[in-house]
Amino acid sequence: MKSIIKLLFYLSLTYFANSEAQSASAEAFPLKLLGEAIEKGGLAGLNSYLDEGGKWPRITTDSFATKNKIINQIELVALSNRLVGLLRERAEEEPSSEINTLESEAMLFFALGEKLWRADGYRNRLVSLLCCDLASHRCGKIIILSRGKKMGPQRPDVFTVRNSGEMLKLFVKMIPENKGISESGLDDLLADAPVNGETWLEMIVAIRNIKLVESTVGNRFNEAVALPSSFLGSNIFKENIGALVFDYGWEQVMHESMLPALAVYLKNGGSLKTLLEEPTNATKFEGVMKNEIYHFSMNPVMSGIVNGDQIAGLVEAIQSPENLSQRLFGIKK
Amino acid sequence: QSLPELKVMMFVAEVDRTYRASDYADPEWAYRSTHLLSTGVSALINGGAIEQEELEDWLGLSELNWPAYPPVPGVIDLTLGKQKLSRQQDFPEQPPAGWGAWDLPPLEAVRGSFHFHSREVTVPDGGNGEEMSYLKYWGTHATKKVWVLLNRRLTEDLEVPFLKIATKASTLDYQNEGTWYEGAINEATKVTLGDPEVVKLTVRAGENVSETGVVLDPLEANEGTFENERRYDVDLLPVEVKEVWSDQITGVEANGFPDKTGPNEYPYIFMGANTATTFKVKIKLAAEIPAAVRSQILFRWASEGVLEEFLPESGISTFSDGTIVQLSSDFNINVGRERFLVWAFDENKNGQIDGFESEVLIKMQHVRRGATTSIPCKFIPITQSDYEDSKKILLDWASAQLIQIPLRNSARHLIAFCKGTVPIYSGSESTTIKRNESGLSHPIGVAFRPTNVPGISFKATISKDHDLSKKLIRSNALRIWLAGEFNSVADGIKNDIIQERRNGDPAALLSYSITAKEKSLAFGVVDPDLLFCLGKVTFENPTIDFKVDMYGFVSEVKVWGLANDLYDFDREGEEILGYPARKASEVQAGFPSLGVGGKVFKTQIDMGGGNPYDDPNLTPYTFFPY
């Protein structure tokens, strides 16, 4: 009995000691460790650290942080920026020509992306999509090297979007992070009367037409509720829920439509040279694809089918670090 | 209920000599005013400006009630705007008693340059709507004569800004009977200009009198009662803006008021600046401003303040002649701020509008969708920095679309638009664009020339194998359009099928070729690349070849013809593209003065016999849907 009481006493002391330690260092200690993990091991080091039980903090927008009194937002953003910097460096590197190397790199990007997505917060999720996009391009390189026989690693489920309704859910959920939109009451309106549409693009049109007190959503949030006008990488530094949702959906299109279409094209003997040199000449693309399914859907982002011109754009980005970096971060100054 | 629209006709007459007084107690000036009014009406009629019946109808009178002494037809000589009038010749009738003798020397060299202006003012509901049973007018006397004819009594004041340039009160004292100036006014006795001042000639509701004078009633004149009219003692010079236009391209009058703000009839002038710091417009006045006071007539831009007041900004306005003024800005234009046109009389001659020199907001008639309104002259100038910033945003955006999302045709067009080049992968032909070209939202983005000939641009030609042509053929919009065309011939084809079925061949196919009736097609959000690249197209020679089976399904559909578009950005358009679309309109406004980017061009797509039902997943149209 004594030993049991001793054990309980020991456990309670340990618990309180740990709680106190965690409370005291809740802000500083994990960030320091995360920073060290990045400094020492780069992206792989960070991923290993997180696999071993390390936690990545929720990182949101500055306005949401201010509203919720997150006092270490500056440190959190600095940490996030350090990660974005590493991802950018990877985007600007020439991709390997070894399928094994590409596979492990894609797996790393996917794994990091999944963890960031689960860590939640506007900023985390956009960086997560950046990881997913980089992984997709490495998968694309695998498809090219294997002439469509290999597709690269599986994409984590968190990036799967089944329909435009799921994109709307994400949009509404993320609205509190955008001060302007959240204060307009749009989230309440959408909760009461969800918009319909086969694609996210159609939903954007419907959302833009919603009447607020003084004007429509389109007039008041002309840039935020529209097709994104900036690059995924630069959206991280803004508060643009619309861009996040669009980029999220686009990752789905990339994996479910464009990469498989590229694989089918190559498996059927399609020429990369033709694709790149005559990108608007859809006839040859269809000539190669017509015995297979070429009408890969652009849903849930927008209606339409994948064509040779779009695949050409993807191949340009897969094969050229400059194009990939430009696609993600814009033209380098 | 709404009252009929009030119409105001204004005559401005000029005479070489100011006035010839009589040594009789004849109110000569009234007589001459009356006479000149008659002459003005005659001039309009004789000059073909308006028919008498039309004028009567316009004035709302069953019969034109002429002033006291109608002119004798054929006597008045208006050749080259000069006329010599002789009372004896013009008015052989005996005047009423008290009008004095007829042996006065003739009025010499009356310049018959009668200007015709009309204004239309909508009187709000609730006015008394009383029709005037006779023609009223007022006249002022001296170098300018002004009459305003109203077709009915006003229920609210009507203000017309005028510049008062002289007063006769000191010379001719009409206030006191018997103190008439005796003897002719000649060069030696000519009235000199007094201190100029700006007045607003106000026609009072229900009275039709001016602030500075009283009604001169021709009916009263007939009866020889002339008490009131003697108090008329001012000269009024109208400073009325007849036209104003952007001088973005020097000497080109393509973008302005009235009714030249583009086919979409937006109530403002959207324009690019001429340089980094200045934007220019030209202003045409309805009547000539005498050289002596031109330097004191100041036109300026004004911004609207928080209390909806207008705050004049610095600038330079220069008369190139008596009626044309060029206004150039001299301030920091900033981003897309709206500016309004004002004028004021520079009393202290310091070249700027001071607080006490109250400015007048210039309004113009504007017609949109058939409705005429009077609106302030509003301008939205685009600066060099606006232009460059917008261009950069667009190029960044387009670069992303080229790789990121399937709007590559839109991106190619946009890149070409920003760089002033032909879109990559398309051919090009020289073409022209008219000022009122269909699809041109504002008359900007085209290097129009001084004459009215169209501006030169290019046509991007898209072959049938081009991705854009394929997308057009397979678009949702085209299938809807096609269904409409099939529906229009459905009755005949159904009968043909029924007839053919009697031959007993279930595999029989009927062949058709039809010319499409609907010649335009608009794209929606379900065809995003077409929506952003083209918006809508008009078809040229659209024909549809197709076969129909015995179940009514079409097959081997071939759509021929050309699809044409004008690449223009509507600043007011509600675009899903959001910010970039508005930015693109700013780049368009900057061409050609701020750079080569922003040129509007045409796109012509060869549909080349493409089949809209090529996708095996699509169910073709059927003439028997149930």
Short mmCIF file of N, CA and C in Angstrom, two decimals, chain A residues 18-96:
data_model
loop_
_atom_site.label_atom_id
_atom_site.label_comp_id
_atom_site.label_asym_id
_atom_site.label_seq_id
_atom_site.Cartn_x
_atom_site.Cartn_y
_atom_site.Cartn_z
N ASN A 18 6.11 18.41 -14.83
CA ASN A 18 6.08 18.49 -16.31
C ASN A 18 5.15 19.59 -16.79
N SER A 19 3.99 19.68 -16.10
CA SER A 19 3.02 20.71 -16.50
C SER A 19 3.63 22.09 -16.38
N GLU A 20 4.31 22.27 -15.24
CA GLU A 20 4.93 23.57 -15.02
C GLU A 20 5.98 23.88 -16.08
N ALA A 21 6.77 22.85 -16.36
CA ALA A 21 7.83 23.04 -17.36
C ALA A 21 7.22 23.35 -18.73
N GLN A 22 6.16 22.61 -19.03
CA GLN A 22 5.53 22.84 -20.34
C GLN A 22 4.92 24.23 -20.40
N SER A 23 4.27 24.61 -19.29
CA SER A 23 3.64 25.92 -19.27
C SER A 23 4.66 27.03 -19.43
N ALA A 24 5.77 26.87 -18.68
CA ALA A 24 6.77 27.93 -18.72
C ALA A 24 7.41 28.07 -20.09
N SER A 25 7.56 26.94 -20.75
CA SER A 25 8.30 27.00 -22.01
C SER A 25 7.40 26.82 -23.23
N ALA A 26 6.09 26.91 -22.98
CA ALA A 26 5.15 26.66 -24.08
C ALA A 26 5.41 27.54 -25.29
N GLU A 27 5.86 28.74 -25.04
CA GLU A 27 6.08 29.65 -26.15
C GLU A 27 7.49 29.50 -26.73
N ALA A 28 8.48 29.55 -25.82
CA ALA A 28 9.85 29.67 -26.31
C ALA A 28 10.53 28.34 -26.62
N PHE A 29 10.40 27.38 -25.73
CA PHE A 29 11.20 26.18 -25.84
C PHE A 29 10.97 25.41 -27.15
N PRO A 30 9.68 25.10 -27.54
CA PRO A 30 9.49 24.35 -28.78
C PRO A 30 9.98 25.12 -30.00
N LEU A 31 9.82 26.39 -30.00
CA LEU A 31 10.27 27.17 -31.15
C LEU A 31 11.77 27.08 -31.29
N LYS A 32 12.45 27.14 -30.16
CA LYS A 32 13.90 27.07 -30.20
C LYS A 32 14.35 25.72 -30.76
N LEU A 33 13.67 24.66 -30.28
CA LEU A 33 14.02 23.32 -30.75
C LEU A 33 13.71 23.16 -32.24
N LEU A 34 12.57 23.71 -32.63
CA LEU A 34 12.20 23.63 -34.05
C LEU A 34 13.21 24.37 -34.92
N GLY A 35 13.60 25.53 -34.42
CA GLY A 35 14.59 26.32 -35.15
C GLY A 35 15.91 25.56 -35.26
N GLU A 36 16.29 24.94 -34.18
CA GLU A 36 17.54 24.17 -34.20
C GLU A 36 17.45 22.98 -35.16
N ALA A 37 16.27 22.34 -35.14
CA ALA A 37 16.08 21.19 -36.04
C ALA A 37 16.22 21.62 -37.49
N ILE A 38 15.68 22.78 -37.82
CA ILE A 38 15.78 23.28 -39.20
C ILE A 38 17.23 23.64 -39.53
N GLU A 39 17.87 24.33 -38.58
CA GLU A 39 19.25 24.77 -38.83
C GLU A 39 20.19 23.59 -39.03
N LYS A 40 20.01 22.59 -38.18
CA LYS A 40 20.93 21.45 -38.23
C LYS A 40 20.60 20.49 -39.37
N GLY A 41 19.32 20.22 -39.54
CA GLY A 41 18.99 19.15 -40.50
C GLY A 41 18.19 19.57 -41.70
N GLY A 42 17.92 20.83 -41.83
CA GLY A 42 17.14 21.28 -42.98
C GLY A 42 15.74 20.69 -42.95
N LEU A 43 15.18 20.49 -44.12
CA LEU A 43 13.81 19.98 -44.20
C LEU A 43 13.73 18.56 -43.64
N ALA A 44 14.72 17.76 -43.97
CA ALA A 44 14.72 16.37 -43.49
C ALA A 44 14.85 16.35 -41.97
N GLY A 45 15.71 17.21 -41.44
CA GLY A 45 15.90 17.27 -39.99
C GLY A 45 14.61 17.69 -39.29
N LEU A 46 13.94 18.63 -39.85
CA LEU A 46 12.68 19.08 -39.26
C LEU A 46 11.66 17.95 -39.29
N ASN A 47 11.59 17.26 -40.42
CA ASN A 47 10.63 16.16 -40.55
C ASN A 47 10.91 15.07 -39.53
N SER A 48 12.18 14.76 -39.35
CA SER A 48 12.56 13.73 -38.37
C SER A 48 12.18 14.18 -36.97
N TYR A 49 12.45 15.43 -36.67
CA TYR A 49 12.14 15.97 -35.35
C TYR A 49 10.64 15.84 -35.07
N LEU A 50 9.85 16.18 -36.09
CA LEU A 50 8.40 16.10 -35.91
C LEU A 50 7.93 14.65 -35.81
N ASP A 51 8.61 13.75 -36.56
CA ASP A 51 8.27 12.33 -36.47
C ASP A 51 8.55 11.78 -35.08
N GLU A 52 9.55 12.36 -34.43
CA GLU A 52 9.94 11.87 -33.11
C GLU A 52 9.11 12.51 -32.00
N GLY A 53 8.09 13.16 -32.32
CA GLY A 53 7.18 13.71 -31.31
C GLY A 53 7.20 15.22 -31.17
N GLY A 54 8.08 15.86 -31.94
CA GLY A 54 8.10 17.33 -31.90
C GLY A 54 6.80 17.90 -32.47
N LYS A 55 6.43 19.03 -31.97
CA LYS A 55 5.18 19.65 -32.43
C LYS A 55 5.48 20.92 -33.23
N TRP A 56 4.77 21.06 -34.29
CA TRP A 56 4.84 22.31 -35.08
C TRP A 56 3.68 23.20 -34.62
N PRO A 57 3.92 24.46 -34.27
CA PRO A 57 2.84 25.30 -33.74
C PRO A 57 1.85 25.73 -34.82
N ARG A 58 0.67 26.08 -34.34
CA ARG A 58 -0.30 26.67 -35.27
C ARG A 58 0.20 28.06 -35.65
N ILE A 59 0.29 28.32 -36.93
CA ILE A 59 0.75 29.65 -37.36
C ILE A 59 -0.32 30.24 -38.28
N THR A 60 -0.82 31.36 -37.87
CA THR A 60 -1.95 31.95 -38.58
C THR A 60 -1.57 33.34 -39.12
N THR A 61 -2.58 34.12 -39.48
CA THR A 61 -2.30 35.45 -40.01
C THR A 61 -2.00 36.43 -38.87
N ASP A 62 -1.37 37.51 -39.22
CA ASP A 62 -1.02 38.50 -38.19
C ASP A 62 -2.28 39.08 -37.53
N SER A 63 -3.30 39.35 -38.34
CA SER A 63 -4.50 39.97 -37.77
C SER A 63 -5.21 39.01 -36.83
N PHE A 64 -5.25 37.75 -37.21
CA PHE A 64 -5.90 36.77 -36.35
C PHE A 64 -5.09 36.58 -35.06
N ALA A 65 -3.77 36.62 -35.21
CA ALA A 65 -2.90 36.48 -34.03
C ALA A 65 -3.12 37.65 -33.07
N THR A 66 -3.23 38.83 -33.62
CA THR A 66 -3.45 40.01 -32.77
C THR A 66 -4.79 39.90 -32.04
N LYS A 67 -5.81 39.48 -32.79
CA LYS A 67 -7.14 39.37 -32.23
C LYS A 67 -7.16 38.33 -31.11
N ASN A 68 -6.39 37.28 -31.26
CA ASN A 68 -6.39 36.20 -30.27
C ASN A 68 -5.21 36.27 -29.30
N LYS A 69 -4.55 37.42 -29.31
CA LYS A 69 -3.47 37.69 -28.36
C LYS A 69 -2.37 36.62 -28.38
N ILE A 70 -2.00 36.24 -29.56
CA ILE A 70 -0.86 35.32 -29.70
C ILE A 70 0.39 36.19 -29.65
N ILE A 71 1.08 36.15 -28.53
CA ILE A 71 2.13 37.16 -28.29
C ILE A 71 3.44 36.87 -29.05
N ASN A 72 3.65 35.63 -29.43
CA ASN A 72 4.92 35.32 -30.11
C ASN A 72 4.73 35.16 -31.62
N GLN A 73 3.80 35.90 -32.16
CA GLN A 73 3.54 35.79 -33.60
C GLN A 73 4.78 36.10 -34.44
N ILE A 74 5.58 37.07 -33.98
CA ILE A 74 6.77 37.43 -34.76
C ILE A 74 7.72 36.23 -34.86
N GLU A 75 7.91 35.55 -33.75
CA GLU A 75 8.80 34.39 -33.77
C GLU A 75 8.22 33.27 -34.63
N LEU A 76 6.91 33.11 -34.52
CA LEU A 76 6.25 32.04 -35.31
C LEU A 76 6.40 32.31 -36.81
N VAL A 77 6.20 33.58 -37.18
CA VAL A 77 6.32 33.93 -38.60
C VAL A 77 7.76 33.76 -39.07
N ALA A 78 8.71 34.12 -38.20
CA ALA A 78 10.13 33.96 -38.57
C ALA A 78 10.45 32.49 -38.82
N LEU A 79 9.89 31.64 -37.98
CA LEU A 79 10.10 30.20 -38.14
C LEU A 79 9.50 29.72 -39.47
N SER A 80 8.28 30.18 -39.72
CA SER A 80 7.60 29.80 -40.97
C SER A 80 8.38 30.30 -42.19
N ASN A 81 8.88 31.53 -42.08
CA ASN A 81 9.65 32.09 -43.20
C ASN A 81 10.93 31.30 -43.46
N ARG A 82 11.53 30.83 -42.38
CA ARG A 82 12.76 30.03 -42.54
C ARG A 82 12.45 28.76 -43.34
N LEU A 83 11.30 28.18 -43.04
CA LEU A 83 10.88 26.99 -43.76
C LEU A 83 10.57 27.31 -45.23
N VAL A 84 9.89 28.41 -45.44
CA VAL A 84 9.57 28.82 -46.82
C VAL A 84 10.86 29.05 -47.60
N GLY A 85 11.85 29.64 -46.93
CA GLY A 85 13.15 29.88 -47.59
C GLY A 85 13.79 28.58 -48.05
N LEU A 86 13.71 27.56 -47.20
CA LEU A 86 14.29 26.26 -47.58
C LEU A 86 13.53 25.64 -48.75
N LEU A 87 12.21 25.78 -48.72
CA LEU A 87 11.40 25.24 -49.82
C LEU A 87 11.72 25.96 -51.13
N ARG A 88 11.94 27.24 -51.02
CA ARG A 88 12.27 28.00 -52.23
C ARG A 88 13.62 27.56 -52.80
N GLU A 89 14.56 27.34 -51.89
CA GLU A 89 15.87 26.86 -52.35
C GLU A 89 15.72 25.54 -53.09
N ARG A 90 14.87 24.66 -52.55
CA ARG A 90 14.65 23.37 -53.22
C ARG A 90 14.01 23.56 -54.59
N ALA A 91 13.07 24.49 -54.66
CA ALA A 91 12.40 24.74 -55.95
C ALA A 91 13.39 25.23 -56.99
N GLU A 92 14.39 25.96 -56.54
CA GLU A 92 15.35 26.54 -57.49
C GLU A 92 16.49 25.58 -57.84
N GLU A 93 16.53 24.44 -57.17
CA GLU A 93 17.57 23.44 -57.48
C GLU A 93 17.15 22.60 -58.67
N GLU A 94 18.14 22.16 -59.42
CA GLU A 94 17.88 21.24 -60.53
C GLU A 94 17.41 19.91 -59.93
N PRO A 95 16.25 19.39 -60.37
CA PRO A 95 15.80 18.12 -59.79
C PRO A 95 16.71 16.96 -60.20
N SER A 96 16.78 15.98 -59.35
CA SER A 96 17.61 14.81 -59.61
C SER A 96 17.10 14.06 -60.84
#
